[in-house]
């Protein structure tokens, strides 16, 4: 109704299955037109959250509002929300045209208009002219596009995507990531995207929520979540982190307060060169070198103890060897206290 | 290399002979049946037949009892299959969709009739019908046949349901269909093949079932029971052959139809 109302609001939503709390008093607001990712390991509650928004499941307690209106108990077919399923769920006995036009057929849209809108959708997902194919005759990537077209043809206010790229190979996945984002911008529809792939969540979303054990650990833009992880879980789940606490923290910063330091924020320097004055530094020895193509990861043993991970882009070929002594440098602002 | 390739394309003489022998073993009896449809003998089959005649077709055409038996068979098979399709599908949907107390037991109880020897089912049904004082009729045969026809439908539909992904119904609801529309447009069509296969199997099984029929029938004879009965009589024996040839011709229709259906899919 109200165009300023958030696309979806979850208010203290809990869902438990027996004793297990799949979702524990989660509150969350997603604005209209946002590309929102729900990120977390399996069993973290992200999929439960999506099912509740779609209406496949009802919360044990709490409220769900869609576009400002209470939708807690509405069945899926009365919500202005469509879903792209993990296994695509294309109807195998129907042609692509009938698959995509299914919701229009149910709404009794006249056939000529139905055909036109189906053709428009096929255009959008770059499958023009394949109306008469059956799902079994398509590749995985094409099925994915059909599922997307079918969910979008009805012009929903919100599109839910449940690990939609999980079944695709890497190249196709990267291509679809860009395409999804383009389509979302073009249509201006709210996309809510569930994934366990942190890279995917960072690449695609405007904002993301990191789920763990039925709760949201952190919510924010990809940059915020990556650069300023709020908890040790987020620091470890989103990207690679050095998580340092106790004695080692005391040694490096002079305080026992634990902190996170991303490996790419650390520079390695010849120990014989004088350290720049405004940077923090520590001495260590290279224990392991892992060459990863675009970059190299070094495991540095600190003196007298502790291990730090450092990543360097392979702009030039590396001159470091295992056993080399190194001086590690970083800026104080890159330490994230947790 | 060359001999290897030739070997994979061209079967050896031994294999060819074996294949021919198997095919002969399978189809020779049909040939015998067909041959003695034309014999001039009335009661014994001697080889070679002393003479050939088309007379038996005319005799068969005039035998009212034969046509009545065929009619009863077709009626019983269609009604039993119809009952089985409705009840078997409902049972399969219930067992697949929901978890309830006694779910495993129901599955087991439904499957039991096909595992039990027909003679046990037959005796059990006969005593039960006797005790209840129900007169034996075509309907008691139908009930007897439905017991094992349900199993076939139930099994086929359950397998069909397991093959189709659960998210199909969810997707349908998500796209705006209520429960009834989802059943009509999604569940039923995806089960179509399973129902057709199960239905044909159930029909065929009912059509040539003898043991349970004998125990549950009153005066009515189905075609197989009639044929069995004829074999013990010395007169007009080739009429049974004519009936058998007729049945063979009749069963070809659904087989060809099923073949056409599966081919059209691809």
PDB file of C-alpha atoms in Angstrom, chain A residues 23-243:
ATOM      1  CA  UNK A  23      15.143 -18.711  14.447  1.00  0.00           C
ATOM      2  CA  UNK A  24      15.452 -16.931  17.763  1.00  0.00           C
ATOM      3  CA  UNK A  25      13.718 -13.549  18.175  1.00  0.00           C
ATOM      4  CA  UNK A  26      15.025 -12.118  14.927  1.00  0.00           C
ATOM      5  CA  UNK A  27      14.107  -8.570  13.947  1.00  0.00           C
ATOM      6  CA  UNK A  28      14.991  -7.296  10.543  1.00  0.00           C
ATOM      7  CA  UNK A  29      13.899  -4.583   8.133  1.00  0.00           C
ATOM      8  CA  UNK A  30      14.502  -4.670   4.407  1.00  0.00           C
ATOM      9  CA  UNK A  31      13.833  -1.542   2.370  1.00  0.00           C
ATOM     10  CA  UNK A  32      12.091  -1.478  -0.996  1.00  0.00           C
ATOM     11  CA  UNK A  33      14.404  -1.940  -3.925  1.00  0.00           C
ATOM     12  CA  UNK A  34      17.202  -3.385  -1.839  1.00  0.00           C
ATOM     13  CA  UNK A  35      19.329  -6.341  -2.853  1.00  0.00           C
ATOM     14  CA  UNK A  36      19.540  -8.041   0.511  1.00  0.00           C
ATOM     15  CA  UNK A  37      21.597 -11.164   1.236  1.00  0.00           C
ATOM     16  CA  UNK A  38      21.077 -13.572   4.102  1.00  0.00           C
ATOM     17  CA  UNK A  39      24.381 -15.264   4.689  1.00  0.00           C
ATOM     18  CA  UNK A  40      25.210 -18.085   7.059  1.00  0.00           C
ATOM     19  CA  UNK A  41      26.294 -21.707   7.385  1.00  0.00           C
ATOM     20  CA  UNK A  42      23.696 -24.460   6.982  1.00  0.00           C
ATOM     21  CA  UNK A  43      21.388 -24.626   9.971  1.00  0.00           C
ATOM     22  CA  UNK A  44      21.936 -20.967  10.824  1.00  0.00           C
ATOM     23  CA  UNK A  45      18.291 -20.016  10.225  1.00  0.00           C
ATOM     24  CA  UNK A  46      18.649 -18.122   6.941  1.00  0.00           C
ATOM     25  CA  UNK A  47      16.492 -20.520   4.940  1.00  0.00           C
ATOM     26  CA  UNK A  48      13.889 -20.694   7.704  1.00  0.00           C
ATOM     27  CA  UNK A  49      13.761 -16.922   7.562  1.00  0.00           C
ATOM     28  CA  UNK A  50      13.165 -17.018   3.805  1.00  0.00           C
ATOM     29  CA  UNK A  51      10.443 -19.670   4.139  1.00  0.00           C
ATOM     30  CA  UNK A  52       8.666 -17.487   6.682  1.00  0.00           C
ATOM     31  CA  UNK A  53       8.738 -14.502   4.353  1.00  0.00           C
ATOM     32  CA  UNK A  54       7.493 -16.647   1.439  1.00  0.00           C
ATOM     33  CA  UNK A  55       4.713 -18.070   3.607  1.00  0.00           C
ATOM     34  CA  UNK A  56       5.704 -21.750   3.402  1.00  0.00           C
ATOM     35  CA  UNK A  57       5.997 -21.755   7.167  1.00  0.00           C
ATOM     36  CA  UNK A  58       4.524 -19.750  10.026  1.00  0.00           C
ATOM     37  CA  UNK A  59       6.515 -18.270  12.909  1.00  0.00           C
ATOM     38  CA  UNK A  60       6.055 -19.738  16.394  1.00  0.00           C
ATOM     39  CA  UNK A  61       5.902 -16.177  17.666  1.00  0.00           C
ATOM     40  CA  UNK A  62       6.489 -12.668  16.349  1.00  0.00           C
ATOM     41  CA  UNK A  63       5.142 -10.778  13.349  1.00  0.00           C
ATOM     42  CA  UNK A  64       5.941 -10.393   9.684  1.00  0.00           C
ATOM     43  CA  UNK A  65       4.901  -7.331   7.712  1.00  0.00           C
ATOM     44  CA  UNK A  66       5.084  -7.124   3.964  1.00  0.00           C
ATOM     45  CA  UNK A  67       4.848  -3.638   2.474  1.00  0.00           C
ATOM     46  CA  UNK A  68       3.556  -2.344   5.795  1.00  0.00           C
ATOM     47  CA  UNK A  69       0.753  -4.906   6.151  1.00  0.00           C
ATOM     48  CA  UNK A  70       0.664  -7.792   8.576  1.00  0.00           C
ATOM     49  CA  UNK A  71       1.319 -11.011   6.611  1.00  0.00           C
ATOM     50  CA  UNK A  72       2.170 -13.360   9.468  1.00  0.00           C
ATOM     51  CA  UNK A  73      -0.590 -15.887   8.689  1.00  0.00           C
ATOM     52  CA  UNK A  74      -1.121 -15.313   4.949  1.00  0.00           C
ATOM     53  CA  UNK A  75      -0.727 -18.399   2.724  1.00  0.00           C
ATOM     54  CA  UNK A  76       1.944 -18.170  -0.021  1.00  0.00           C
ATOM     55  CA  UNK A  77      -0.598 -17.582  -2.795  1.00  0.00           C
ATOM     56  CA  UNK A  78      -1.913 -14.458  -1.110  1.00  0.00           C
ATOM     57  CA  UNK A  79       1.480 -12.789  -0.774  1.00  0.00           C
ATOM     58  CA  UNK A  80       2.872 -10.495  -3.407  1.00  0.00           C
ATOM     59  CA  UNK A  81       6.144 -12.378  -3.194  1.00  0.00           C
ATOM     60  CA  UNK A  82       7.679 -14.967  -5.510  1.00  0.00           C
ATOM     61  CA  UNK A  83      10.471 -17.441  -5.000  1.00  0.00           C
ATOM     62  CA  UNK A  84      13.273 -18.891  -7.096  1.00  0.00           C
ATOM     63  CA  UNK A  85      13.903 -22.340  -5.646  1.00  0.00           C
ATOM     64  CA  UNK A  86      17.225 -23.989  -5.128  1.00  0.00           C
ATOM     65  CA  UNK A  87      16.290 -26.867  -7.463  1.00  0.00           C
ATOM     66  CA  UNK A  88      14.379 -24.408  -9.725  1.00  0.00           C
ATOM     67  CA  UNK A  89      11.179 -26.489  -9.365  1.00  0.00           C
ATOM     68  CA  UNK A  90      10.235 -26.105 -13.019  1.00  0.00           C
ATOM     69  CA  UNK A  91       7.101 -28.054 -13.904  1.00  0.00           C
ATOM     70  CA  UNK A  92       8.475 -30.917 -16.008  1.00  0.00           C
ATOM     71  CA  UNK A  93       5.266 -31.584 -17.934  1.00  0.00           C
ATOM     72  CA  UNK A  94       4.918 -27.997 -19.182  1.00  0.00           C
ATOM     73  CA  UNK A  95       6.765 -26.063 -21.863  1.00  0.00           C
ATOM     74  CA  UNK A  96       8.845 -23.050 -20.868  1.00  0.00           C
ATOM     75  CA  UNK A  97       6.071 -20.786 -22.072  1.00  0.00           C
ATOM     76  CA  UNK A  98       3.516 -22.553 -19.862  1.00  0.00           C
ATOM     77  CA  UNK A  99       5.930 -22.592 -16.940  1.00  0.00           C
ATOM     78  CA  UNK A 100       6.512 -18.869 -17.125  1.00  0.00           C
ATOM     79  CA  UNK A 101       2.865 -18.108 -17.885  1.00  0.00           C
ATOM     80  CA  UNK A 102       1.554 -20.309 -15.043  1.00  0.00           C
ATOM     81  CA  UNK A 103       0.810 -17.478 -12.612  1.00  0.00           C
ATOM     82  CA  UNK A 104      -0.817 -15.447 -15.391  1.00  0.00           C
ATOM     83  CA  UNK A 105      -2.966 -18.433 -16.366  1.00  0.00           C
ATOM     84  CA  UNK A 106      -4.132 -18.732 -12.742  1.00  0.00           C
ATOM     85  CA  UNK A 107      -4.978 -15.052 -12.711  1.00  0.00           C
ATOM     86  CA  UNK A 108      -6.998 -15.548 -15.913  1.00  0.00           C
ATOM     87  CA  UNK A 109      -4.932 -13.045 -17.897  1.00  0.00           C
ATOM     88  CA  UNK A 110      -6.141 -13.179 -21.528  1.00  0.00           C
ATOM     89  CA  UNK A 111      -4.063 -15.430 -23.715  1.00  0.00           C
ATOM     90  CA  UNK A 112      -2.714 -12.766 -26.074  1.00  0.00           C
ATOM     91  CA  UNK A 113      -1.409 -10.666 -23.203  1.00  0.00           C
ATOM     92  CA  UNK A 114      -0.054 -13.775 -21.503  1.00  0.00           C
ATOM     93  CA  UNK A 115       1.959 -14.723 -24.557  1.00  0.00           C
ATOM     94  CA  UNK A 116       3.326 -11.211 -24.852  1.00  0.00           C
ATOM     95  CA  UNK A 117       4.437 -11.057 -21.243  1.00  0.00           C
ATOM     96  CA  UNK A 118       6.002 -14.503 -21.452  1.00  0.00           C
ATOM     97  CA  UNK A 119       7.940 -13.403 -24.539  1.00  0.00           C
ATOM     98  CA  UNK A 120       9.066 -10.227 -22.724  1.00  0.00           C
ATOM     99  CA  UNK A 121      10.328 -12.304 -19.815  1.00  0.00           C
ATOM    100  CA  UNK A 122      12.187 -14.687 -22.106  1.00  0.00           C
ATOM    101  CA  UNK A 123      13.787 -11.618 -23.648  1.00  0.00           C
ATOM    102  CA  UNK A 124      14.831 -10.364 -20.231  1.00  0.00           C
ATOM    103  CA  UNK A 125      16.584 -13.623 -19.368  1.00  0.00           C
ATOM    104  CA  UNK A 126      17.961 -13.998 -22.909  1.00  0.00           C
ATOM    105  CA  UNK A 127      16.075 -17.144 -23.845  1.00  0.00           C
ATOM    106  CA  UNK A 128      13.920 -15.674 -26.634  1.00  0.00           C
ATOM    107  CA  UNK A 129      12.226 -18.183 -28.873  1.00  0.00           C
ATOM    108  CA  UNK A 130      12.484 -21.174 -26.524  1.00  0.00           C
ATOM    109  CA  UNK A 131       8.782 -21.074 -25.451  1.00  0.00           C
ATOM    110  CA  UNK A 132       8.085 -24.558 -26.727  1.00  0.00           C
ATOM    111  CA  UNK A 133      10.999 -26.368 -25.113  1.00  0.00           C
ATOM    112  CA  UNK A 134      10.479 -28.599 -22.100  1.00  0.00           C
ATOM    113  CA  UNK A 135      12.594 -28.108 -18.957  1.00  0.00           C
ATOM    114  CA  UNK A 136      14.372 -31.435 -19.537  1.00  0.00           C
ATOM    115  CA  UNK A 137      15.850 -30.024 -22.760  1.00  0.00           C
ATOM    116  CA  UNK A 138      17.653 -27.169 -21.005  1.00  0.00           C
ATOM    117  CA  UNK A 139      21.050 -26.781 -19.380  1.00  0.00           C
ATOM    118  CA  UNK A 140      21.364 -25.903 -15.686  1.00  0.00           C
ATOM    119  CA  UNK A 141      22.018 -22.243 -16.410  1.00  0.00           C
ATOM    120  CA  UNK A 142      19.020 -22.007 -18.732  1.00  0.00           C
ATOM    121  CA  UNK A 143      16.741 -23.637 -16.141  1.00  0.00           C
ATOM    122  CA  UNK A 144      17.920 -21.088 -13.643  1.00  0.00           C
ATOM    123  CA  UNK A 145      16.900 -18.280 -15.994  1.00  0.00           C
ATOM    124  CA  UNK A 146      13.497 -19.842 -16.596  1.00  0.00           C
ATOM    125  CA  UNK A 147      12.913 -20.095 -12.849  1.00  0.00           C
ATOM    126  CA  UNK A 148      13.812 -16.421 -12.588  1.00  0.00           C
ATOM    127  CA  UNK A 149      11.506 -15.438 -15.447  1.00  0.00           C
ATOM    128  CA  UNK A 150       8.644 -17.462 -13.963  1.00  0.00           C
ATOM    129  CA  UNK A 151       9.032 -15.759 -10.606  1.00  0.00           C
ATOM    130  CA  UNK A 152       9.235 -12.279 -12.150  1.00  0.00           C
ATOM    131  CA  UNK A 153       6.461 -12.439 -14.761  1.00  0.00           C
ATOM    132  CA  UNK A 154       3.815 -11.546 -12.214  1.00  0.00           C
ATOM    133  CA  UNK A 155       5.714  -8.382 -11.235  1.00  0.00           C
ATOM    134  CA  UNK A 156       5.976  -9.247  -7.534  1.00  0.00           C
ATOM    135  CA  UNK A 157       6.964  -6.612  -5.004  1.00  0.00           C
ATOM    136  CA  UNK A 158       9.685  -8.890  -3.781  1.00  0.00           C
ATOM    137  CA  UNK A 159      11.697 -11.786  -5.139  1.00  0.00           C
ATOM    138  CA  UNK A 160      13.120 -14.449  -2.841  1.00  0.00           C
ATOM    139  CA  UNK A 161      16.060 -16.487  -4.066  1.00  0.00           C
ATOM    140  CA  UNK A 162      17.035 -19.649  -2.203  1.00  0.00           C
ATOM    141  CA  UNK A 163      20.683 -20.446  -3.052  1.00  0.00           C
ATOM    142  CA  UNK A 164      19.819 -19.952  -6.718  1.00  0.00           C
ATOM    143  CA  UNK A 165      23.345 -20.330  -8.034  1.00  0.00           C
ATOM    144  CA  UNK A 166      24.354 -23.298  -5.891  1.00  0.00           C
ATOM    145  CA  UNK A 167      24.031 -25.867  -8.676  1.00  0.00           C
ATOM    146  CA  UNK A 168      25.986 -23.941 -11.312  1.00  0.00           C
ATOM    147  CA  UNK A 169      29.683 -24.176 -12.080  1.00  0.00           C
ATOM    148  CA  UNK A 170      32.008 -21.331 -11.155  1.00  0.00           C
ATOM    149  CA  UNK A 171      32.138 -19.472 -14.489  1.00  0.00           C
ATOM    150  CA  UNK A 172      28.374 -19.621 -14.957  1.00  0.00           C
ATOM    151  CA  UNK A 173      27.829 -18.581 -11.362  1.00  0.00           C
ATOM    152  CA  UNK A 174      29.949 -15.459 -11.781  1.00  0.00           C
ATOM    153  CA  UNK A 175      28.120 -14.578 -14.981  1.00  0.00           C
ATOM    154  CA  UNK A 176      24.712 -15.076 -13.316  1.00  0.00           C
ATOM    155  CA  UNK A 177      25.780 -12.944 -10.352  1.00  0.00           C
ATOM    156  CA  UNK A 178      26.269 -10.001 -12.665  1.00  0.00           C
ATOM    157  CA  UNK A 179      23.084 -10.754 -14.579  1.00  0.00           C
ATOM    158  CA  UNK A 180      20.961 -11.011 -11.438  1.00  0.00           C
ATOM    159  CA  UNK A 181      22.281  -7.721 -10.241  1.00  0.00           C
ATOM    160  CA  UNK A 182      21.573  -6.069 -13.599  1.00  0.00           C
ATOM    161  CA  UNK A 183      18.030  -7.434 -13.691  1.00  0.00           C
ATOM    162  CA  UNK A 184      17.410  -6.280 -10.131  1.00  0.00           C
ATOM    163  CA  UNK A 185      18.515  -2.724 -10.956  1.00  0.00           C
ATOM    164  CA  UNK A 186      16.495  -2.723 -14.164  1.00  0.00           C
ATOM    165  CA  UNK A 187      13.254  -3.815 -12.454  1.00  0.00           C
ATOM    166  CA  UNK A 188      13.786  -2.078  -9.121  1.00  0.00           C
ATOM    167  CA  UNK A 189      12.259  -5.051  -7.256  1.00  0.00           C
ATOM    168  CA  UNK A 190      13.451  -6.008  -3.775  1.00  0.00           C
ATOM    169  CA  UNK A 191      15.618  -9.134  -3.985  1.00  0.00           C
ATOM    170  CA  UNK A 192      16.223 -11.271  -0.913  1.00  0.00           C
ATOM    171  CA  UNK A 193      18.957 -13.745  -1.514  1.00  0.00           C
ATOM    172  CA  UNK A 194      19.940 -16.688   0.673  1.00  0.00           C
ATOM    173  CA  UNK A 195      23.449 -18.037   0.339  1.00  0.00           C
ATOM    174  CA  UNK A 196      26.194 -19.752   2.285  1.00  0.00           C
ATOM    175  CA  UNK A 197      28.813 -18.328  -0.047  1.00  0.00           C
ATOM    176  CA  UNK A 198      30.319 -15.242   1.546  1.00  0.00           C
ATOM    177  CA  UNK A 199      31.895 -14.071  -1.684  1.00  0.00           C
ATOM    178  CA  UNK A 200      28.521 -14.185  -3.434  1.00  0.00           C
ATOM    179  CA  UNK A 201      26.894 -12.215  -0.624  1.00  0.00           C
ATOM    180  CA  UNK A 202      29.616  -9.564  -0.682  1.00  0.00           C
ATOM    181  CA  UNK A 203      29.578  -9.230  -4.470  1.00  0.00           C
ATOM    182  CA  UNK A 204      25.866  -8.974  -5.015  1.00  0.00           C
ATOM    183  CA  UNK A 205      24.127  -7.394  -2.080  1.00  0.00           C
ATOM    184  CA  UNK A 206      23.476  -3.803  -1.076  1.00  0.00           C
ATOM    185  CA  UNK A 207      23.151  -5.011   2.480  1.00  0.00           C
ATOM    186  CA  UNK A 208      23.549  -8.373   4.145  1.00  0.00           C
ATOM    187  CA  UNK A 209      22.734 -10.131   7.387  1.00  0.00           C
ATOM    188  CA  UNK A 210      25.046 -12.786   8.771  1.00  0.00           C
ATOM    189  CA  UNK A 211      23.085 -15.583  10.459  1.00  0.00           C
ATOM    190  CA  UNK A 212      24.434 -17.932  13.088  1.00  0.00           C
ATOM    191  CA  UNK A 213      22.510 -20.342  15.308  1.00  0.00           C
ATOM    192  CA  UNK A 214      19.148 -18.729  14.681  1.00  0.00           C
ATOM    193  CA  UNK A 215      20.303 -15.191  15.314  1.00  0.00           C
ATOM    194  CA  UNK A 216      21.645 -12.333  13.240  1.00  0.00           C
ATOM    195  CA  UNK A 217      25.255 -11.702  14.166  1.00  0.00           C
ATOM    196  CA  UNK A 218      25.647  -8.576  12.087  1.00  0.00           C
ATOM    197  CA  UNK A 219      23.770  -6.568   9.509  1.00  0.00           C
ATOM    198  CA  UNK A 220      25.228  -3.925   7.225  1.00  0.00           C
ATOM    199  CA  UNK A 221      26.751  -3.135   3.864  1.00  0.00           C
ATOM    200  CA  UNK A 222      29.330  -5.575   2.477  1.00  0.00           C
ATOM    201  CA  UNK A 223      32.121  -3.093   3.279  1.00  0.00           C
ATOM    202  CA  UNK A 224      30.957  -2.645   6.871  1.00  0.00           C
ATOM    203  CA  UNK A 225      30.582  -6.362   7.459  1.00  0.00           C
ATOM    204  CA  UNK A 226      33.941  -7.182   5.934  1.00  0.00           C
ATOM    205  CA  UNK A 227      35.981  -4.292   7.290  1.00  0.00           C
ATOM    206  CA  UNK A 228      34.321  -4.007  10.691  1.00  0.00           C
ATOM    207  CA  UNK A 229      33.141  -7.485  11.713  1.00  0.00           C
ATOM    208  CA  UNK A 230      31.125  -7.202  14.910  1.00  0.00           C
ATOM    209  CA  UNK A 231      31.845 -10.662  16.258  1.00  0.00           C
ATOM    210  CA  UNK A 232      34.531 -13.314  15.987  1.00  0.00           C
ATOM    211  CA  UNK A 233      32.034 -15.479  14.070  1.00  0.00           C
ATOM    212  CA  UNK A 234      31.509 -12.837  11.391  1.00  0.00           C
ATOM    213  CA  UNK A 235      35.236 -12.206  11.147  1.00  0.00           C
ATOM    214  CA  UNK A 236      35.847 -15.884  10.459  1.00  0.00           C
ATOM    215  CA  UNK A 237      32.817 -16.617   8.288  1.00  0.00           C
ATOM    216  CA  UNK A 238      33.156 -13.591   6.026  1.00  0.00           C
ATOM    217  CA  UNK A 239      36.587 -13.774   4.504  1.00  0.00           C
ATOM    218  CA  UNK A 240      39.765 -14.968   6.203  1.00  0.00           C
ATOM    219  CA  UNK A 241      40.854 -13.364   9.448  1.00  0.00           C
ATOM    220  CA  UNK A 242      43.578 -13.346  11.987  1.00  0.00           C
ATOM    221  CA  UNK A 243      41.722 -13.479  15.249  1.00  0.00           C
TER     222      UNK A 243
END
